Each structure stands twice: as C-alpha cells, then as structure tokens.
Short mmCIF file of C-alpha atoms in Angstrom, two decimals:
data_model
loop_
_atom_site.label_atom_id
_atom_site.label_comp_id
_atom_site.label_asym_id
_atom_site.label_seq_id
_atom_site.Cartn_x
_atom_site.Cartn_y
_atom_site.Cartn_z
CA MET A 1 197.58 -67.15 105.89
CA HIS A 2 194.42 -68.49 108.96
CA TYR A 3 195.15 -66.55 112.24
CA ASP A 4 193.82 -67.77 115.76
CA VAL A 5 193.32 -64.91 117.88
CA PHE A 6 191.81 -66.59 121.14
CA ASN A 7 193.10 -65.51 125.36
CA GLY A 8 195.30 -66.61 126.87
CA ASP A 9 193.28 -68.35 129.48
CA ALA A 10 190.81 -71.70 129.80
CA ASP A 11 188.28 -70.30 127.78
CA GLY A 12 190.11 -69.10 124.53
CA ILE A 13 192.55 -71.64 124.55
CA ILE A 14 189.79 -74.25 124.83
CA ALA A 15 187.34 -72.88 122.25
CA LEU A 16 190.43 -73.47 119.33
CA LEU A 17 191.58 -76.40 120.99
CA GLN A 18 187.84 -77.99 120.91
CA LEU A 19 187.12 -75.97 116.53
CA ARG A 20 190.85 -77.35 115.76
CA LEU A 21 190.43 -80.88 116.99
CA ALA A 22 187.71 -79.99 114.64
CA GLU A 23 189.17 -79.30 112.10
CA PRO A 24 192.62 -79.35 112.23
CA LYS A 25 194.10 -76.27 110.33
CA GLU A 26 197.75 -75.05 109.52
CA SER A 27 197.50 -71.25 111.29
CA VAL A 28 199.08 -68.66 112.56
CA LEU A 29 198.26 -68.03 116.97
CA VAL A 30 197.95 -65.22 118.11
CA THR A 31 197.48 -65.31 122.43
CA GLY A 32 198.27 -63.85 125.15
CA VAL A 33 197.76 -63.64 128.92
CA LYS A 34 194.51 -63.20 130.02
CA ARG A 35 194.16 -59.18 130.02
CA ASP A 36 196.01 -58.77 126.19
CA ILE A 37 192.98 -58.40 124.58
CA LYS A 38 193.68 -55.98 122.24
CA LEU A 39 194.90 -59.00 119.81
CA LEU A 40 193.86 -58.62 116.59
CA SER A 41 196.12 -55.03 115.71
CA GLN A 42 198.63 -57.83 115.39
CA VAL A 43 197.19 -59.64 112.03
CA GLU A 44 196.09 -56.08 111.01
CA LYS A 45 199.18 -55.48 111.02
CA ALA A 46 201.07 -58.30 109.49
CA GLY A 47 199.22 -58.03 105.99
CA ASP A 48 199.01 -61.68 105.45
CA ALA A 49 195.52 -62.63 106.63
CA SER A 50 193.40 -64.36 104.17
CA SER A 51 190.80 -65.72 107.00
CA VAL A 52 190.72 -65.01 111.02
CA THR A 53 189.35 -66.52 113.94
CA CYS A 54 188.77 -64.49 117.13
CA LEU A 55 187.76 -65.89 120.20
CA ASP A 56 187.16 -64.60 123.76
CA ILE A 57 187.78 -61.32 123.06
CA SER A 58 185.77 -58.72 124.12
CA MET A 59 184.89 -57.26 119.94
CA GLU A 60 184.37 -53.63 121.85
CA LYS A 61 187.56 -53.83 122.28
CA ASN A 62 188.92 -55.09 119.36
CA GLN A 63 186.53 -52.70 117.00
CA GLU A 64 188.97 -50.77 114.53
CA PRO A 65 190.92 -53.70 113.60
CA LEU A 66 188.18 -56.15 112.86
CA LEU A 67 186.61 -52.27 110.44
CA THR A 68 189.50 -53.05 108.14
CA LEU A 69 190.49 -56.91 108.00
CA LEU A 70 186.48 -56.75 107.04
CA LYS A 71 187.38 -54.14 104.79
CA LYS A 72 189.67 -56.44 103.03
CA GLN A 73 187.00 -58.19 102.29
CA ILE A 74 188.90 -60.61 104.84
CA PRO A 75 186.23 -63.20 106.18
CA VAL A 76 186.29 -63.75 109.97
CA PHE A 77 184.13 -65.85 112.81
CA TYR A 78 184.24 -64.07 115.84
CA CYS A 79 183.05 -66.16 118.86
CA ASP A 80 182.85 -64.00 122.26
CA HIS A 81 181.18 -63.93 125.42
CA HIS A 82 181.87 -59.84 126.31
CA ARG A 83 180.59 -56.77 125.42
CA THR A 84 181.12 -56.15 121.68
CA GLY A 85 180.07 -52.60 121.22
CA ASP A 86 177.99 -52.00 118.09
CA ILE A 87 178.25 -55.15 115.94
CA PRO A 88 179.53 -54.55 112.11
CA ASP A 89 177.40 -55.05 109.31
CA SER A 90 179.02 -57.40 106.72
CA SER A 91 178.68 -60.40 105.30
CA ASN A 92 182.38 -61.46 105.56
CA LEU A 93 181.69 -61.41 108.91
CA ASP A 94 180.35 -64.83 111.16
CA VAL A 95 179.33 -64.08 114.58
CA LEU A 96 178.59 -65.89 117.16
CA VAL A 97 178.38 -64.37 120.68
CA ASN A 98 176.15 -64.87 124.00
CA LEU A 99 176.19 -62.08 126.38
CA ASP A 100 174.27 -63.82 129.25
CA ALA A 101 176.14 -64.66 132.70
CA GLU A 102 175.62 -68.36 131.94
CA VAL A 103 177.28 -68.85 128.78
CA CYS A 104 181.40 -68.14 128.11
CA THR A 105 182.72 -68.94 124.73
CA SER A 106 183.59 -73.28 125.32
CA LEU A 107 180.28 -73.21 125.70
CA LEU A 108 179.26 -72.05 122.48
CA ILE A 109 181.75 -73.94 120.75
CA ASN A 110 180.01 -76.67 122.33
CA GLN A 111 177.22 -76.03 121.14
CA LYS A 112 178.93 -75.24 117.51
CA LEU A 113 180.47 -79.02 117.13
CA GLN A 114 177.14 -80.23 118.69
CA GLY A 115 178.44 -81.61 121.75
CA LYS A 116 182.14 -83.17 120.35
CA TYR A 117 184.21 -82.43 123.13
CA VAL A 118 182.02 -81.69 125.50
CA HIS A 119 184.35 -82.41 128.57
CA TRP A 120 186.51 -80.44 127.59
CA ALA A 121 184.40 -77.56 127.12
CA THR A 122 182.77 -79.33 130.72
CA ALA A 123 186.13 -78.70 132.07
CA ALA A 124 186.31 -74.50 130.10
CA ALA A 125 183.39 -73.84 131.58
CA PHE A 126 184.75 -74.89 134.83
CA GLY A 127 187.49 -72.71 134.39
CA ASP A 128 185.53 -69.39 133.98
CA ASN A 129 183.98 -70.08 137.20
CA LEU A 130 180.83 -71.09 135.55
CA HIS A 131 180.15 -74.38 138.62
CA LYS A 132 176.41 -74.89 137.69
CA ARG A 133 176.52 -75.01 134.12
CA ALA A 134 179.97 -77.47 133.90
CA LEU A 135 178.35 -79.71 136.88
CA ALA A 136 175.03 -79.98 134.57
CA LEU A 137 177.08 -81.20 131.76
CA GLY A 138 179.28 -83.57 133.58
CA GLU A 139 176.27 -85.65 135.08
CA LYS A 140 174.98 -84.93 131.71
CA GLU A 141 177.70 -87.28 130.07
CA GLY A 142 176.99 -89.62 133.14
CA LEU A 143 180.40 -88.74 134.21
CA ASN A 144 182.32 -89.78 138.30
CA GLN A 145 182.50 -87.62 140.88
CA ALA A 146 185.54 -88.07 140.52
CA ASP A 147 185.90 -87.25 136.56
CA ILE A 148 183.43 -84.35 137.06
CA ASP A 149 186.53 -83.56 140.44
CA PHE A 150 189.09 -83.55 137.72
CA LEU A 151 187.84 -81.30 135.09
CA CYS A 152 187.07 -79.05 137.89
CA GLU A 153 190.94 -78.78 138.13
CA LEU A 154 191.67 -79.58 135.26
CA GLY A 155 189.65 -76.18 134.69
CA THR A 156 190.96 -74.63 137.22
CA LEU A 157 194.92 -74.91 136.16
CA ILE A 158 194.33 -73.97 132.47
CA ASN A 159 192.65 -70.56 133.68
CA TYR A 160 195.42 -69.44 136.04
CA ASN A 161 198.73 -70.49 133.89
CA GLY A 162 196.71 -67.34 131.70
CA TYR A 163 197.33 -64.52 134.45
CA GLY A 164 199.45 -62.37 133.73
CA ALA A 165 200.89 -58.52 133.78
CA THR A 166 203.94 -60.71 130.97
CA LEU A 167 204.50 -63.98 129.76
CA ASP A 168 207.24 -64.41 131.59
CA ASP A 169 205.28 -64.91 134.32
CA LEU A 170 203.02 -67.46 133.11
CA HIS A 171 204.16 -71.19 133.86
CA ILE A 172 203.31 -72.15 130.35
CA PRO A 173 202.68 -69.32 127.31
CA PRO A 174 199.51 -69.60 126.12
CA ALA A 175 200.50 -70.60 122.83
CA LYS A 176 201.98 -73.23 123.94
CA LEU A 177 200.08 -74.62 126.00
CA PHE A 178 196.72 -75.31 123.60
CA LYS A 179 200.16 -77.20 121.09
CA GLN A 180 200.22 -79.46 123.77
CA LEU A 181 196.62 -79.67 125.02
CA LEU A 182 196.08 -80.28 121.02
CA ALA A 183 197.62 -84.06 121.70
CA TYR A 184 195.52 -84.83 123.84
CA PRO A 185 192.07 -85.04 122.22
CA ASP A 186 190.34 -86.50 125.76
CA PRO A 187 191.16 -84.32 128.53
CA PHE A 188 191.40 -87.71 130.71
CA SER A 189 194.12 -88.74 129.33
CA LEU A 190 196.06 -85.96 130.59
CA ARG A 191 195.26 -87.29 134.10
CA ASP A 192 196.76 -90.63 133.13
CA ASP A 193 200.56 -88.73 131.61
CA LEU A 194 202.20 -88.04 134.37
CA ASN A 195 204.52 -85.28 132.29
CA SER A 196 201.43 -84.13 130.76
CA PRO A 197 201.07 -80.20 131.72
CA PHE A 198 197.99 -80.46 134.21
CA TYR A 199 201.12 -81.69 136.35
CA ALA A 200 202.96 -79.31 135.33
CA LEU A 201 200.48 -76.91 136.65
CA LYS A 202 198.89 -78.15 139.23
CA GLN A 203 202.60 -78.31 140.52
CA GLY A 204 202.92 -74.34 140.61
CA TYR A 205 199.54 -73.75 141.45
CA ASP A 206 200.08 -75.71 144.92
CA GLN A 207 202.95 -73.82 145.15
CA ASP A 208 201.91 -69.78 144.91
CA TYR A 209 199.09 -70.79 146.89
CA VAL A 210 201.20 -71.01 149.68
CA ASN A 211 201.21 -67.53 149.90
CA ILE A 212 197.13 -66.12 149.99
CA GLU A 213 196.44 -68.81 152.79
CA ASN A 214 196.72 -66.35 155.40
CA LEU A 215 195.92 -63.06 153.58
CA THR A 216 192.66 -61.08 155.56
CA PRO A 217 190.70 -58.43 153.30
CA SER A 218 191.37 -54.86 153.32
CA GLU A 219 187.72 -54.48 152.93
CA ASP A 220 185.29 -56.71 154.61
CA ASN A 221 181.95 -55.26 154.17
CA SER A 222 178.36 -56.62 154.43
CA ILE A 223 177.77 -55.88 150.33
CA CYS A 224 181.54 -56.83 149.40
CA CYS A 225 184.73 -57.89 149.76
CA VAL A 226 188.35 -56.71 148.34
CA TYR A 227 191.70 -58.49 149.12
CA GLU A 228 195.14 -56.36 148.22
CA LEU A 229 198.22 -58.40 147.04
CA PRO A 230 201.98 -57.20 146.18
CA CYS A 231 203.56 -56.93 143.20
CA GLU A 232 204.98 -60.23 142.84
CA SER A 233 205.10 -62.71 140.46
CA TRP A 234 202.65 -65.26 142.32
CA ALA A 235 200.53 -63.17 143.16
CA ARG A 236 199.37 -61.56 139.64
CA ARG A 237 199.13 -65.75 138.74
CA VAL A 238 196.67 -65.78 141.63
CA SER A 239 194.95 -62.95 141.93
CA GLY A 240 192.11 -64.62 138.94
CA VAL A 241 191.77 -68.44 140.50
CA PHE A 242 191.69 -66.43 143.99
CA GLY A 243 188.54 -64.34 142.85
CA ASN A 244 186.85 -67.25 141.68
CA GLU A 245 186.77 -68.95 145.35
CA LEU A 246 186.26 -66.34 146.90
CA ALA A 247 182.98 -65.89 144.88
CA ASN A 248 182.14 -69.02 145.70
CA GLN A 249 183.36 -69.38 148.83
CA SER A 250 180.19 -66.13 149.57
CA PRO A 251 178.07 -66.11 147.32
CA ASP A 252 175.55 -63.18 147.96
CA LEU A 253 179.00 -60.87 148.39
CA ALA A 254 180.90 -59.41 145.85
CA HIS A 255 184.41 -59.70 145.53
CA ALA A 256 187.87 -57.22 144.85
CA VAL A 257 191.46 -58.70 144.50
CA LEU A 258 193.91 -55.79 144.03
CA THR A 259 197.43 -56.53 142.77
CA LEU A 260 199.56 -53.75 142.55
CA ASN A 261 202.14 -53.27 140.24
CA ALA A 262 205.35 -52.95 138.90
CA SER A 263 205.30 -49.17 138.78
CA GLY A 264 203.82 -49.28 142.38
CA ASN A 265 201.74 -46.49 141.38
CA ASP A 266 198.52 -48.49 140.56
CA TYR A 267 196.56 -52.61 140.86
CA THR A 268 195.30 -54.72 137.66
CA VAL A 269 192.21 -55.14 140.08
CA SER A 270 189.54 -58.12 138.99
CA VAL A 271 186.19 -57.67 140.71
CA ARG A 272 183.51 -60.91 140.53
CA ALA A 273 179.91 -59.74 140.76
CA PRO A 274 177.85 -61.81 143.79
CA LEU A 275 177.08 -65.71 142.24
CA ASN A 276 173.77 -65.46 143.06
CA ASN A 277 173.52 -62.07 141.32
CA ARG A 278 175.98 -62.75 138.37
CA THR A 279 175.51 -59.04 136.54
CA GLY A 280 177.83 -55.67 137.34
CA ALA A 281 181.40 -56.28 137.18
CA ASP A 282 181.73 -54.62 133.70
CA GLU A 283 179.27 -51.96 134.97
CA VAL A 284 181.22 -50.63 137.85
CA CYS A 285 184.86 -51.25 135.74
CA THR A 286 184.03 -49.44 132.60
CA GLN A 287 183.42 -46.54 134.91
CA PHE A 288 187.05 -46.38 135.59
CA ALA A 289 190.33 -45.41 132.23
CA THR A 290 191.73 -49.12 132.14
CA GLY A 291 187.75 -51.35 133.07
CA GLY A 292 186.15 -54.00 131.06
CA GLY A 293 185.04 -57.51 130.87
CA ARG A 294 181.70 -59.10 131.46
CA LYS A 295 178.63 -59.40 133.87
CA ALA A 296 179.77 -61.83 136.81
CA ALA A 297 183.65 -61.12 135.81
CA ALA A 298 185.67 -58.26 134.76
CA GLY A 299 188.76 -55.79 135.34
CA ILE A 300 190.90 -52.67 135.60
CA ASN A 301 194.03 -53.11 133.79
CA ALA A 302 195.79 -49.80 135.75
CA LEU A 303 193.71 -49.08 138.71
CA PRO A 304 195.52 -45.46 139.89
CA VAL A 305 196.87 -46.26 144.34
CA GLY A 306 195.07 -42.71 144.80
CA GLU A 307 191.54 -43.61 143.70
CA LYS A 308 191.52 -46.69 145.38
CA ALA A 309 188.64 -45.56 148.14
CA LYS A 310 186.97 -44.59 145.44
CA PHE A 311 186.41 -47.82 143.66
CA ILE A 312 185.76 -48.85 147.01
CA LYS A 313 183.31 -47.08 147.37
CA VAL A 314 181.05 -47.32 142.98
CA LEU A 315 181.92 -50.91 143.92
CA THR A 316 180.24 -51.37 147.40
CA LYS A 317 177.41 -48.65 146.26
CA PHE A 318 176.86 -50.92 142.87
CA PHE A 319 176.07 -53.93 144.63
CA SER A 320 174.31 -52.63 147.15
CA ASN A 321 171.68 -51.34 145.01
CA GLN A 322 171.24 -54.27 143.92
#
C-alpha cells in the first residue's frame, strides 16, 4: 500500500496535488491540521506500507519512524523545506529538500515536474507568503492581474483552512479538501464553479476576519509586534494568515500571534520573521520546548502563559541583533 503523507496547509496539499495530477496513484492519505507534523509514525504503526511520499513536514520531527521505514526497505520520497536534522544515508530514501527562506515544497515539486502545474504552484507560493516568488511565476506565465489576485486569494484560503487545534476547527478536513481539489487540474476552474471549495472557504474566511479588524497589539515596538487572540475557533483559524498579513504590512518588523489554548495555561504561537530579512523565526521558536519551523515562519505549540514575557524578550532581542 502506498501512503501519501502531507501537511494540511496550502503548501502540503498543493504539493501532493501536483504530484497526483501528474502521476495518479491509489494511496492512503495521512494528514491533519497544520501543526500536526509528526505524521510518519501513523504509517509506521499501520505496518502495511510498500512505499511512502512525504511532503512539507519536518524530517527532524519524523526521524525515528523514517529510520524504521527505511530499515524495512520501504522506499520513501521526501520533499520539504523545513529543518531536516541528520538526513539518513539510505538507497531507499529519495530526498528533495531546500531550506532557503524563499522556497516552499510546492515550488520544489513544480521544479521536479518542470512547471506542468505552475498555476497551482503559484497559488501555493502565495499561500506560504512567498509573494515575490509567486508574482515572478505569474508574470513569467503572462497572467493578468485578475488571475494573479485570484491565485493569491486561493492560496491564502487553502492555507487558512489548515489552522486549528483539531480537525473540528477546520471548515474542510485537509484530506477531503485534497480530494475535492483533485477534480480541478486548472485552479482557475474553481473560480468558475460556484459550488467549488474556493467559495466555501471564502465565506468562512470573511466571517472570521471580522473578528480581527479591531484588534490592537499587546506589544508594539521598533523591532516586533505581538498580538494575543482568545481561545475561540475563529482565532485558531485566522492566526496564521493574520501573521502573514501583518508581515506584509510591516516588512521590517518581526511578528508573533499568540492564541490561547483550551487549557487556559498556554498559547499556540505563530512567528513571522521580517519580510525584508526572512531568517531566524525557527531559531527563536526552538528556544522553547514545543517550538519548531523554518527560517521565515515558525511556531510554538504550547508556550506556557508564564513564559509569555520571556518569549517577547527573546523575540525582541533576537531581531534587534539582525
């Protein structure tokens, strides 16, 4: 049995979408909310894998199950742009990894497929907040402004749908959304179909966005800006795209969005490095027990409320030295 393992955000979904449009394959889908990245253990425990495709989840966070699969002589294709840790030396491992801050998994798959589904890759780049790369692709393809704007909105909406504490927070579970999108080899056909997932996600996003229009930052200085969101489903859903929007509005500042978790004892944290210096978000977040991510964007799954001041101090100090 083949397993497709992928992040539930725009980058992970669209990376797999490109691959399966190019090479249809019956597979078991393993995914989850955006923060659910330790996914390979599900494949290992199932025990029936004959091959695995792994997209947009950190190899560093999946080392043990990856090693177990490789020891069983199970071929694994691993494509990602997050921290890898030590990459295993195995003839059964095919790795396509680039940690550059201006790269995402879907762009790597786009290169692998020689631009066969470049419009989808462009939407994914927008969703991962790589606007310069996305715009360059759109211009190279000769897209008009309306088409570029649509791909930007589409990527943002698919990315927005991945954020939540559990699948119950999401409008469409990522595996289901992937299957729905597979019916649209050309993303522009989503725009023409009023029953497409694009319009369902747009309605949800517009309703959620009303809640953040009047928010004010809890910390706002010359280095960084920090917002706190309540323990509400809408807050969990908008936290990531809100962080991206803040980064785009103030490209010289670092940003963090802290969303209170259900326990009331800790926060889920999204960090964005300054767009004009897309590095260091992972270095900030990995100083905390449940932190991880990549250079431009990273997060902490459970920052204790008592460590909030420490986090803001670390964030400010780190980026004041950049």
